[in-house]
Amino acid sequence: MTVKLSDIAEAAGVSVMTVSNVMNGKRARVSQQTIARVQEIADRLGYVPNIPARSLAASRSHIVGALVPVGENNSLLVSPHTVAVIGGIEQHLRHHGYHVLLRGIEHEGEIGQAIRGWSLDGAILVEFTDAEIDRIRIDGVPLVALDSYSANPRTIGVRTDDHRGGWIAGALLMDAGHRHVLFAGPPYEGMGVVGQRFEGFRSACLAAGIPHDAIGSERVLTTFEDGRELGRRLRRDHPEVTGVFATADVLAIGIMAGLAESGVRVPDDVSIVGFDDLDISAYTSPGLTTIAQDMPAKVAEAARIILDEIEKGEGPRAPVSLGVRLVERGTVGSPRASA
Amino acid sequence: MTVKLSDIAEAAGVSVMTVSNVMNGKRARVSQQTIARVQEIADRLGYVPNIPARSLAASRSHIVGALVPVGENNSLLVSPHTVAVIGGIEQHLRHHGYHVLLRGIEHEGEIGQAIRGWSLDGAILVEFTDAEIDRIRIDGVPLVALDSYSANPRTIGVRTDDHRGGWIAGALLMDAGHRHVLFAGPPYEGMGVVGQRFEGFRSACLAAGIPHDAIGSERVLTTFEDGRELGRRLRRDHPEVTGVFATADVLAIGIMAGLAESGVRVPDDVSIVGFDDLDISAYTSPGLTTIAQDMPAKVAEAARIILDEIEKGEGPRAPVSLGVRLVERGTVGSPRASA
DNA sequence: CTGAAAGCGCTAACAT
DNA sequence: ATGTTAGCGCTTTCAG
């Protein structure tokens, strides 16, 4: 029923190995003649390589796992950002003959199981916390940790230059003349993505000469709702604040909504800077000024690293930080004299 | 290095087959004693089944493909809706011992190749057009086509009850007293998702007694931008229209933005109904009145069908339509007397 | 309830 | 430049 190498070999009057070599592009070992003939027959017969067989024999699968943490009962609801990354990586890998296995991870041990069980050639770890990445003890397989600052030498971090993004946001607010600012982001431990953004922001503010205690901070979840709630009470809880930096656009947009509800105008009364540059960020009114990540570069870089490690076997390498870019729209202005 | 069945067999003093049976839950064939002993040893040794080997021997892979059409140069940028579906299905399948292979399809032939090459146990086709689904000629593997109305007997459609959704939207506008309405959706051929929604909408309007030519229609892409553009010129191009039904919330939200820009008030001057109930739809002001899909049901249903077909070998079955629900927020009101 | 034999389709490591 | 020999780790089939 299904055509296999031996069928082609027979039809071409050569050995199975020759066909195998042709199919795998090891053309150096076969004459042009044979290559052409074998290729032609394979095409005519509609040969499709059997991937499990190949994986078993070669003990490499041409599969890269996209591993995503997931609670027992929630489906892996990856963020739009993550989706874009995985999709992009799928494309890169596919063009190089690799495939992507999407796998939710409920317990940490499953990472190793997935890698061994599937003979994964590599894995990209998405949305894990730095603490989780730190705990990984798997060698021999390229592991790319997206948006991680873990120092685990077994993994390679690929992330945005969050510190710089924070700095830019801070500098922007400082340049506009704000002297009382607020950082809004999720609770965090260590210097992960959020920590980096905060530090960058803080540094820029301090460098501009405003005092320590003029930099407030609010721990809120990265959701529209939490943002709205903060927006509603901003005036009350932080009367002197005229500039806000939110670690995510969803949050920033929520804050804008809350602010609007409580009669505070953006950017007349309060300026806001977001992070991410989501599609919707261009559609709010005023349009959200935000820090954009270089997504295509991030994707390309992650794919390139995995591929290089798999094929060239390059050892663990340095983490990579991708650039950020300020997208100025309408949510930043100068603080009013009265403020 | 890696533990295999034979290692366990040796340690337990039984044959490989017995271990295999235990590992596969064919407990009927093995005594409790042995099961316990084998299980214990397997756990202690940290046995992880080799999936390629299993696939090769059994010629079934425990893999379900998530197939998504993709242009040569664009990465598979699936919609948030699709992502949620795939994520949900991954969870269901994983709990039943299956896995999801994410695969972009550039040419139709790749569908068959993927299935044969991987010995996929099933596939879920996502975001294909009905025309593409129609052309599929693959037998012997359960194929679930998401949001498809194709009559191809080789595939099973799982979709929302779009016709009913359209009807509800139409009825809502009719009940509010609108007499000149507009349908806004992407160009389509045949009775796919969009066609169904339109027909449902149209029927409700006609049933309410308004004439044929009081139901306008605009072909616009399902994007914020196209919606905005339509919103801006709505008054000019359709001066009599007081109610709009958009086939997607993004589109509806774009229309609202365009309307706002041109000084038209929602719902005072124009009412709008969307479809999908995205997160952001609750955050516009006024909140978007829309038709919500029953996502969890859709996911569960798709997973259940695939699983049933794989395990019980149930033949092709009837397509499934999931319910819709009206979510009333603030974008529908009565047309002004003057209109 | 348990086991022995055979082979899934392919590739690595030597031959030739 | 091509062929041979051995498996990869598991399951199927058929015998006990």
XYZ file of C-alpha atoms (C1' of nucleotides) in Angstrom:
710
model
C 0.000 0.000 0.000
C 2.347 2.662 1.138
C 5.526 3.111 -0.887
C 8.725 2.604 0.971
C 12.386 2.862 0.220
C 12.653 -0.770 -0.784
C 9.951 -0.297 -3.406
C 11.904 2.464 -4.992
C 15.152 0.575 -4.661
C 13.659 -2.383 -6.456
C 12.166 -0.295 -9.209
C 15.427 1.518 -9.717
C 17.596 -1.518 -9.438
C 19.712 -0.120 -6.653
C 20.051 -0.772 -2.964
C 17.886 0.675 -0.267
C 20.798 2.639 1.095
C 21.305 4.433 -2.143
C 17.729 5.500 -2.176
C 17.971 6.562 1.430
C 20.998 8.657 0.602
C 19.269 10.291 -2.284
C 16.213 11.092 -0.237
C 18.305 12.647 2.473
C 20.245 14.881 0.202
C 23.489 13.083 0.810
C 24.052 13.579 -2.847
C 27.809 13.520 -2.512
C 27.650 9.777 -2.223
C 25.601 9.049 -5.258
C 26.113 9.681 -8.956
C 24.035 12.215 -10.768
C 22.602 9.456 -12.894
C 21.257 7.487 -9.999
C 20.037 10.533 -8.190
C 17.935 11.571 -11.124
C 16.545 8.103 -11.700
C 15.753 7.443 -8.066
C 14.243 10.864 -7.633
C 12.054 10.387 -10.627
C 10.775 7.024 -9.496
C 10.159 8.269 -5.989
C 8.107 11.148 -7.325
C 6.177 8.920 -9.658
C 5.364 6.469 -6.918
C 4.484 9.270 -4.527
C 6.968 8.327 -1.871
C 6.438 9.845 1.550
C 9.092 9.123 4.149
C 7.922 7.391 7.265
C 8.922 9.684 10.045
C 8.581 7.362 13.002
C 10.808 4.849 11.251
C 13.359 7.475 10.511
C 13.263 8.752 14.063
C 13.673 5.317 15.497
C 16.605 4.378 13.334
C 18.416 7.652 13.539
C 17.343 8.480 17.080
C 16.652 11.977 15.989
C 13.185 13.038 15.158
C 13.335 16.284 13.254
C 10.837 17.434 15.820
C 11.169 20.465 18.010
C 8.843 20.688 20.942
C 6.940 23.843 21.740
C 6.495 23.377 25.457
C 3.984 25.470 27.342
C 3.139 25.261 31.025
C -0.461 24.451 31.716
C -2.572 23.868 34.776
C -4.413 20.601 35.022
C -7.691 22.120 34.060
C -6.929 25.089 31.961
C -6.063 24.595 28.377
C -2.824 26.084 27.235
C -4.092 29.522 26.577
C -1.007 31.111 25.268
C -0.898 34.834 24.813
C -1.258 36.359 21.357
C 2.368 37.207 21.588
C 3.350 33.596 22.186
C 1.145 32.382 19.424
C 2.872 34.636 16.981
C 6.211 33.352 18.126
C 5.290 29.698 17.846
C 3.701 30.256 14.467
C 6.765 32.012 13.194
C 9.052 29.338 14.478
C 6.941 26.657 12.882
C 7.444 28.339 9.559
C 11.187 28.679 9.899
C 11.603 25.122 11.056
C 9.337 23.669 8.417
C 11.410 25.255 5.729
C 14.354 23.396 7.139
C 12.590 20.080 7.373
C 11.655 20.205 11.025
C 8.329 19.981 12.746
C 6.708 21.396 15.812
C 5.077 19.381 18.522
C 2.791 21.426 20.698
C 2.874 20.154 24.227
C 1.309 21.371 27.429
C 3.399 20.728 30.527
C 1.577 20.040 33.763
C 4.520 18.865 35.801
C 8.119 19.756 35.332
C 9.148 16.166 34.820
C 7.153 16.086 31.639
C 9.711 18.248 29.935
C 12.322 15.532 30.128
C 9.802 12.849 29.303
C 8.710 14.654 26.190
C 12.259 15.118 25.047
C 13.284 11.543 25.625
C 10.070 9.925 24.551
C 9.946 11.728 21.271
C 13.660 11.953 20.723
C 13.025 15.635 20.314
C 15.854 17.365 18.534
C 15.281 20.495 20.530
C 12.653 22.370 22.441
C 11.489 25.858 22.861
C 10.186 26.716 26.277
C 7.496 29.275 26.275
C 5.939 31.164 29.150
C 7.822 29.381 31.874
C 8.963 31.388 34.859
C 12.640 31.886 35.443
C 12.373 29.755 38.543
C 11.058 26.885 36.492
C 13.757 27.296 33.884
C 16.351 27.374 36.630
C 15.305 23.924 37.737
C 15.823 22.260 34.390
C 18.454 19.531 34.396
C 18.431 18.296 30.856
C 21.526 18.047 28.757
C 22.283 17.165 25.193
C 19.319 18.906 23.658
C 19.169 22.537 22.620
C 16.697 24.323 24.821
C 15.605 27.830 23.976
C 13.814 29.653 26.767
C 11.700 32.456 25.461
C 11.567 35.662 27.460
C 13.658 34.175 30.184
C 16.502 35.651 32.163
C 17.377 32.398 33.859
C 21.075 31.805 34.227
C 20.656 28.071 33.705
C 23.509 27.198 31.357
C 21.488 24.404 29.824
C 19.080 26.851 28.280
C 19.508 29.765 25.952
C 17.414 32.806 26.625
C 15.886 34.763 23.799
C 14.094 37.850 24.872
C 13.459 41.457 24.267
C 15.766 44.057 25.694
C 13.360 44.758 28.495
C 15.728 46.922 30.476
C 16.212 49.200 27.524
C 12.474 49.281 26.899
C 11.908 50.385 30.466
C 14.602 52.974 30.136
C 13.066 54.416 26.998
C 9.681 54.649 28.650
C 11.194 56.381 31.641
C 13.242 58.758 29.539
C 10.222 59.665 27.480
C 8.233 60.576 30.538
C 11.180 62.480 31.991
C 11.736 64.407 28.785
C 8.099 65.397 28.772
C 8.677 66.922 32.166
C 6.976 64.477 34.493
C 8.278 64.437 38.025
C 5.988 61.965 39.724
C 5.627 58.656 37.957
C 4.174 55.241 38.559
C 5.243 51.792 37.460
C 2.374 49.324 36.984
C 3.168 45.676 36.509
C 2.590 42.194 37.897
C 4.240 40.993 41.078
C 7.589 39.389 40.351
C 10.583 37.863 41.989
C 14.104 38.146 40.719
C 15.173 40.026 37.660
C 12.875 38.535 35.079
C 11.114 40.367 32.313
C 9.177 42.593 34.672
C 12.131 43.246 36.924
C 14.197 44.306 33.953
C 11.564 46.698 32.734
C 11.204 48.212 36.138
C 14.927 48.629 36.622
C 15.302 50.238 33.224
C 12.461 52.575 33.966
C 13.771 53.411 37.377
C 17.261 54.085 36.123
C 16.027 56.506 33.506
C 13.973 58.383 36.061
C 16.778 58.537 38.580
C 19.192 59.619 35.873
C 16.871 62.496 35.117
C 17.299 63.626 38.659
C 13.965 62.881 40.256
C 14.100 61.488 43.766
C 13.626 57.883 44.720
C 10.271 58.372 46.314
C 8.835 60.092 43.273
C 8.735 56.707 41.564
C 5.690 54.823 42.701
C 4.850 51.251 41.909
C 1.643 49.269 41.743
C 1.436 45.497 41.613
C -1.454 44.590 39.360
C -2.118 41.657 37.112
C -1.587 42.080 33.419
C -5.254 42.258 32.556
C -7.644 44.846 31.308
C -9.762 44.517 34.421
C -6.945 45.086 36.857
C -5.830 48.033 34.806
C -9.259 49.537 34.841
C -9.489 49.163 38.550
C -6.157 50.908 38.969
C -7.214 53.639 36.564
C -10.302 54.332 38.604
C -8.412 54.848 41.821
C -5.243 56.386 40.407
C -6.181 59.939 41.214
C -7.107 59.036 44.729
C -4.170 56.783 45.562
C -1.498 58.680 43.672
C -2.668 62.284 43.396
C 0.727 63.621 42.393
C 1.425 61.089 39.639
C 1.267 62.447 36.104
C 2.999 59.689 34.205
C 2.414 55.931 34.196
C 4.458 53.141 32.668
C 2.558 49.869 32.330
C 4.423 46.656 31.529
C 1.846 45.560 29.011
C -0.504 47.204 26.581
C -3.556 45.352 27.852
C -2.855 46.766 31.232
C -2.243 50.251 29.860
C -5.479 50.135 27.930
C -7.329 49.042 31.033
C -5.826 51.919 32.948
C -6.939 54.307 30.226
C -10.455 52.964 30.495
C -10.471 53.353 34.268
C -9.051 56.834 33.990
C -11.710 57.825 31.480
C -14.415 56.525 33.781
C -13.168 58.646 36.612
C -12.963 61.735 34.455
C -9.198 61.888 34.180
C -7.986 62.858 30.740
C -5.132 61.216 28.827
C -2.686 62.724 28.151
C -3.816 66.062 29.571
C -3.969 64.932 33.173
C -2.007 61.710 33.033
C 0.402 60.318 30.451
C 0.697 56.592 29.784
C 3.295 54.408 28.139
C 2.627 50.738 27.401
C 4.729 47.806 26.301
C 4.194 45.345 23.434
C 2.472 47.349 20.731
C -0.508 45.093 20.277
C -2.800 45.573 17.303
C -5.450 47.169 19.443
C -3.018 49.684 20.826
C -3.296 51.657 17.636
C -7.053 51.750 17.948
C -7.592 53.306 21.307
C -8.222 56.985 21.462
C -5.870 58.521 21.866
C -3.604 55.864 20.350
C -1.357 54.273 22.935
C 2.273 55.314 23.055
C 4.174 52.137 23.691
C 7.391 50.166 23.484
C 7.309 47.747 20.549
C 9.172 44.492 20.487
C 10.900 43.304 17.356
C 8.869 40.158 16.937
C 10.151 38.955 13.574
C 13.698 39.225 14.833
C 12.832 37.379 17.992
C 11.258 34.565 16.063
C 14.050 34.363 13.533
C 16.641 34.379 16.255
C 14.983 31.635 18.254
C 14.627 29.485 15.158
C 18.173 30.129 14.075
C 19.608 29.183 17.434
C 17.692 25.943 17.619
C 18.602 25.034 14.078
C 22.256 25.893 14.493
C 22.542 23.905 17.647
C 20.833 20.923 16.154
C 22.712 20.872 12.914
C 26.053 22.331 13.736
C 26.000 21.148 17.305
C 27.192 24.476 18.565
C 27.457 24.400 22.293
C 25.347 26.503 24.613
C 25.716 30.102 23.644
C 25.025 33.463 25.100
C 21.478 34.652 25.570
C 20.140 37.063 22.998
C 18.280 40.289 23.573
C 16.304 41.782 20.730
C 15.806 45.456 20.176
C 12.862 47.593 21.174
C 11.420 50.631 19.528
C 9.387 53.518 20.810
C 6.057 53.939 19.072
C 4.763 57.386 19.789
C 1.059 57.871 19.506
C -1.071 60.052 21.649
C -0.876 59.110 25.302
C 2.149 61.075 26.399
C 2.144 64.795 26.904
C 3.575 67.327 29.311
C 2.215 67.456 32.835
C -0.031 70.424 33.416
C 1.449 73.274 35.328
C -1.142 72.781 38.014
C -0.178 69.164 38.645
C 21.388 4.648 28.758
C 17.695 4.965 28.196
C 15.481 2.396 29.875
C 13.482 0.246 27.563
C 10.944 -2.477 27.882
C 13.574 -5.188 27.837
C 15.340 -3.624 30.801
C 12.199 -3.759 32.821
C 11.404 -7.226 31.616
C 14.787 -8.462 32.716
C 14.575 -6.797 36.100
C 11.122 -8.212 36.652
C 11.913 -11.631 35.321
C 9.144 -11.553 32.744
C 8.978 -11.209 29.013
C 9.013 -7.997 27.094
C 5.466 -8.604 25.989
C 4.174 -8.717 29.497
C 5.771 -5.406 30.247
C 4.376 -3.977 27.057
C 0.922 -5.132 28.035
C 1.207 -3.621 31.438
C 2.402 -0.326 30.068
C -0.460 -0.158 27.635
C -3.111 -0.795 30.170
C -4.044 -4.146 28.720
C -4.308 -5.238 32.286
C -6.845 -7.904 31.504
C -4.079 -10.080 30.197
C -1.767 -9.846 33.140
C -2.106 -10.850 36.768
C -2.356 -8.235 39.446
C 0.868 -9.476 40.913
C 2.863 -8.929 37.774
C 1.222 -5.636 37.021
C 2.208 -4.248 40.370
C 5.743 -5.537 40.171
C 6.331 -4.375 36.635
C 4.772 -1.018 37.316
C 6.927 -0.515 40.342
C 10.116 -1.345 38.491
C 9.179 0.834 35.555
C 8.603 3.764 37.863
C 11.792 3.172 39.733
C 13.822 2.982 36.558
C 12.073 6.019 35.142
C 10.803 4.339 32.044
C 9.633 6.615 29.254
C 8.092 4.924 26.235
C 9.793 5.580 22.943
C 7.100 7.042 20.796
C 8.686 6.661 17.385
C 9.264 2.974 18.083
C 5.710 2.528 19.177
C 4.423 4.368 16.151
C 6.503 2.340 13.801
C 5.483 -0.982 15.231
C 1.842 -0.207 15.683
C 1.522 2.086 12.687
C -0.449 4.427 14.793
C 1.184 7.390 16.298
C -1.049 8.778 18.991
C -0.546 12.023 17.175
C -3.263 14.276 15.891
C -2.248 16.929 13.430
C -3.385 20.510 13.789
C -3.225 21.570 10.174
C -3.315 25.229 9.279
C -3.061 26.741 5.823
C -0.135 29.048 5.375
C 1.313 31.091 2.563
C 4.898 30.452 1.606
C 6.131 33.532 3.350
C 3.711 34.247 6.073
C 3.932 32.341 9.262
C 0.814 30.604 10.383
C -0.794 33.466 12.117
C -3.845 31.805 13.409
C -6.570 33.908 14.893
C -6.977 34.120 18.660
C -10.104 32.107 18.247
C -8.243 29.299 16.527
C -5.503 29.368 19.076
C -7.977 28.876 21.830
C -9.449 25.945 19.991
C -6.141 24.261 19.333
C -5.031 24.840 22.892
C -8.205 23.331 24.226
C -7.947 20.354 21.976
C -4.369 19.777 23.008
C -5.500 19.539 26.582
C -8.297 17.093 25.893
C -6.106 14.908 23.749
C -3.191 14.937 26.124
C -5.392 13.645 28.877
C -6.169 10.736 26.638
C -2.587 10.041 25.708
C -2.517 11.829 22.399
C -0.361 14.615 21.109
C -0.691 17.522 18.781
C 1.539 18.204 15.836
C 1.281 21.757 14.627
C 1.733 21.887 10.894
C 1.456 24.676 8.369
C 0.141 23.577 4.996
C 1.444 25.373 1.935
C 0.067 23.039 -0.702
C -2.940 20.822 -0.429
C -0.921 17.708 -1.082
C 0.882 18.240 2.173
C -2.197 17.242 4.083
C -1.988 13.694 2.839
C 1.750 13.633 3.186
C 1.580 14.713 6.767
C -0.985 12.087 7.570
C 0.861 9.262 5.922
C 4.335 10.326 6.856
C 3.527 10.654 10.508
C 0.943 7.907 10.650
C -1.277 10.554 12.141
C -4.212 9.058 13.947
C -6.361 11.994 12.980
C -6.219 15.594 12.010
C -8.038 18.743 12.734
C -8.246 21.161 9.860
C -8.332 24.725 10.910
C -9.048 27.847 8.893
C -9.342 26.096 5.568
C -11.958 27.310 3.138
C -14.858 25.076 2.276
C -13.513 24.803 -1.243
C -10.258 23.421 0.084
C -12.025 20.989 2.345
C -14.161 19.882 -0.566
C -11.076 18.812 -2.453
C -9.758 16.484 0.209
C -9.514 12.850 -0.873
C -8.166 11.131 2.161
C -9.789 8.123 3.713
C -9.195 6.058 6.767
C -8.305 8.887 9.078
C -10.727 10.977 11.093
C -10.664 14.502 9.795
C -12.401 17.241 11.697
C -12.889 20.459 9.774
C -13.375 23.387 12.059
C -15.909 26.011 11.066
C -16.549 24.312 7.794
C -19.782 23.663 5.963
C -18.185 21.483 3.329
C -20.277 18.486 2.347
C -17.191 16.352 1.878
C -18.138 13.052 3.519
C -14.545 12.399 4.464
C -14.544 15.274 6.897
C -16.676 16.128 9.869
C -17.584 19.743 10.338
C -17.664 21.275 13.775
C -18.886 24.790 13.823
C -21.049 27.315 15.487
C -24.677 27.607 14.574
C -23.943 30.582 12.386
C -27.351 30.730 10.803
C -28.987 30.968 14.179
C -26.473 33.603 15.253
C -27.347 35.679 12.229
C -31.009 35.224 12.915
C -30.655 36.378 16.499
C -28.780 39.470 15.402
C -31.444 40.243 12.825
C -34.290 39.648 15.229
C -32.682 41.859 17.822
C -32.401 44.739 15.405
C -35.944 44.150 14.150
C -37.339 44.061 17.659
C -35.640 47.343 18.409
C -37.554 48.787 15.505
C -34.894 49.151 12.837
C -36.161 49.139 9.293
C -33.011 49.741 7.279
C -30.143 47.483 8.117
C -26.738 46.597 6.797
C -24.793 43.361 6.776
C -21.010 43.813 6.919
C -18.782 40.826 6.272
C -16.013 39.487 4.086
C -16.623 38.403 0.511
C -17.606 34.753 0.352
C -18.682 32.078 -2.029
C -21.097 29.317 -1.183
C -22.808 28.861 2.113
C -19.871 28.906 4.445
C -19.698 30.573 7.801
C -20.324 34.021 6.417
C -23.063 32.895 4.080
C -24.848 31.209 6.945
C -24.691 34.268 9.099
C -25.986 36.410 6.316
C -28.841 34.086 5.497
C -29.861 33.860 9.120
C -29.759 37.603 9.427
C -31.676 38.115 6.227
C -34.356 35.622 7.163
C -34.979 37.304 10.478
C -35.300 40.675 8.803
C -37.583 39.407 6.105
C -39.665 37.552 8.665
C -40.124 40.833 10.466
C -41.675 42.200 7.351
C -39.092 44.609 6.030
C -38.577 44.617 2.287
C -35.723 42.966 0.450
C -34.035 46.175 -0.513
C -33.988 47.465 3.035
C -31.224 44.979 3.755
C -27.954 46.366 2.533
C -24.677 44.546 2.430
C -21.045 45.620 2.450
C -18.115 43.405 1.583
C -15.258 44.339 3.836
C -12.386 42.385 5.274
C -12.617 41.252 8.822
C -10.185 43.811 10.171
C -10.344 46.833 12.366
C -9.068 49.034 9.572
C -11.659 47.986 7.048
C -14.308 48.426 9.655
C -13.139 51.882 10.480
C -13.155 52.841 6.855
C -16.716 51.590 6.525
C -17.730 53.414 9.683
C -16.420 56.677 8.320
C -18.452 56.483 5.151
C -21.516 54.729 6.517
C -23.605 57.848 6.828
C -22.764 58.925 3.333
C -23.163 55.589 1.572
C -26.102 54.285 3.581
C -27.940 57.294 4.949
C -31.059 55.342 5.827
C -29.336 52.531 7.694
C -29.807 52.531 11.461
C -28.696 49.007 12.306
C -25.540 47.115 11.376
C -24.664 43.465 11.811
C -20.955 42.735 11.484
C -19.746 39.152 11.147
C -16.918 39.685 13.568
C -16.261 41.765 16.631
C -13.011 43.193 15.294
C -14.932 44.482 12.371
C -17.721 45.819 14.546
C -15.255 47.601 16.750
C -13.596 49.141 13.724
C -16.950 50.344 12.507
C -17.642 51.891 15.879
C -14.333 53.732 15.698
C -15.068 55.007 12.207
C -18.538 56.048 13.241
C -17.194 57.925 16.240
C -14.717 59.736 14.022
C -17.462 60.910 11.747
C -19.606 62.080 14.597
C -22.182 59.326 14.438
C -23.281 58.097 17.850
C -23.751 54.482 18.866
C -26.413 53.425 19.606
C -28.275 56.719 19.311
C -27.786 57.110 15.596
C -26.706 53.632 14.602
C -26.972 50.298 16.381
C -24.347 47.591 15.969
C -24.261 43.866 16.624
C -21.040 41.888 16.411
C -20.156 38.218 16.406
C -17.635 36.297 18.535
C -17.621 38.068 21.859
C -13.917 38.745 22.054
C -12.375 39.910 25.287
C -12.058 43.426 24.028
C -15.707 43.584 23.093
C -16.590 44.137 26.701
C -14.192 47.051 26.906
C -15.380 49.334 24.170
C -17.700 52.093 25.100
C -20.430 51.437 24.857
C -19.802 47.711 25.306
C -20.447 45.768 22.132
C -23.632 43.781 21.848
C -22.633 40.587 20.143
C -23.307 36.943 19.406
C -21.110 34.702 21.541
C -19.934 31.305 20.464
C -19.819 28.434 22.901
C -16.099 27.871 22.697
C -15.638 25.260 25.406
C -18.354 23.163 23.820
C -16.805 23.530 20.419
C -13.456 22.403 21.669
C -14.850 19.534 23.677
C -16.932 18.398 20.762
C -14.055 18.479 18.306
C -11.858 16.548 20.692
C -14.556 14.045 21.464
C -15.234 13.328 17.827
C -11.604 12.782 16.986
C -11.101 10.572 19.999
C -14.232 8.532 19.369
C -13.361 7.970 15.787
C -9.840 6.958 16.593
C -10.654 4.656 19.439
C -14.069 3.319 18.631
C -13.604 3.614 14.905
C -16.989 5.161 14.491
C -17.581 5.977 10.872
C -18.004 9.481 9.518
C -20.778 11.132 11.402
C -22.971 14.112 11.013
C -21.525 17.582 11.346
C -22.084 19.345 14.628
C -23.296 22.859 15.219
C -22.722 24.449 18.574
C -25.023 26.940 20.186
C -24.759 30.688 20.202
C -25.834 33.167 22.801
C -26.756 36.806 22.616
C -24.654 39.063 24.786
C -26.417 42.356 25.196
C -24.275 45.289 26.087
C -24.724 48.799 24.896
C -24.618 49.070 21.127
C -28.198 48.367 20.235
C -31.003 50.818 20.762
C -34.099 52.002 18.981
C -33.703 54.049 15.840
C -34.426 57.690 16.386
C -37.773 58.901 15.187
C -36.022 61.199 12.772
C -34.121 58.423 11.025
C -2.019 -15.433 31.989
C 2.650 -15.438 29.596
C 6.179 -15.909 25.946
C 8.853 -16.482 21.272
C 9.371 -15.040 16.819
C 9.076 -11.760 13.324
C 9.143 -7.418 11.489
C 7.433 -2.157 11.171
C 10.724 1.362 7.627
C 14.608 3.341 8.118
C 19.757 4.527 8.900
C 24.713 3.913 10.914
C 28.761 1.675 10.183
C 31.336 -0.807 7.711
C 32.482 -3.200 3.522
C 33.342 -3.304 -1.522
C 29.762 5.249 -5.969
C 27.057 1.528 -4.109
C 25.862 -2.598 -1.193
C 25.639 -5.492 3.278
C 24.819 -6.224 7.833
C 22.609 -4.989 11.975
C 19.800 -3.158 14.564
C 16.587 1.229 16.616
C 12.310 -0.169 20.644
C 8.176 -1.599 20.186
C 3.841 -4.429 18.883
C 1.540 -8.046 16.340
C 0.582 -12.788 15.824
C 0.457 -17.057 17.261
C 1.782 -20.668 20.838
C 1.851 -22.286 24.887
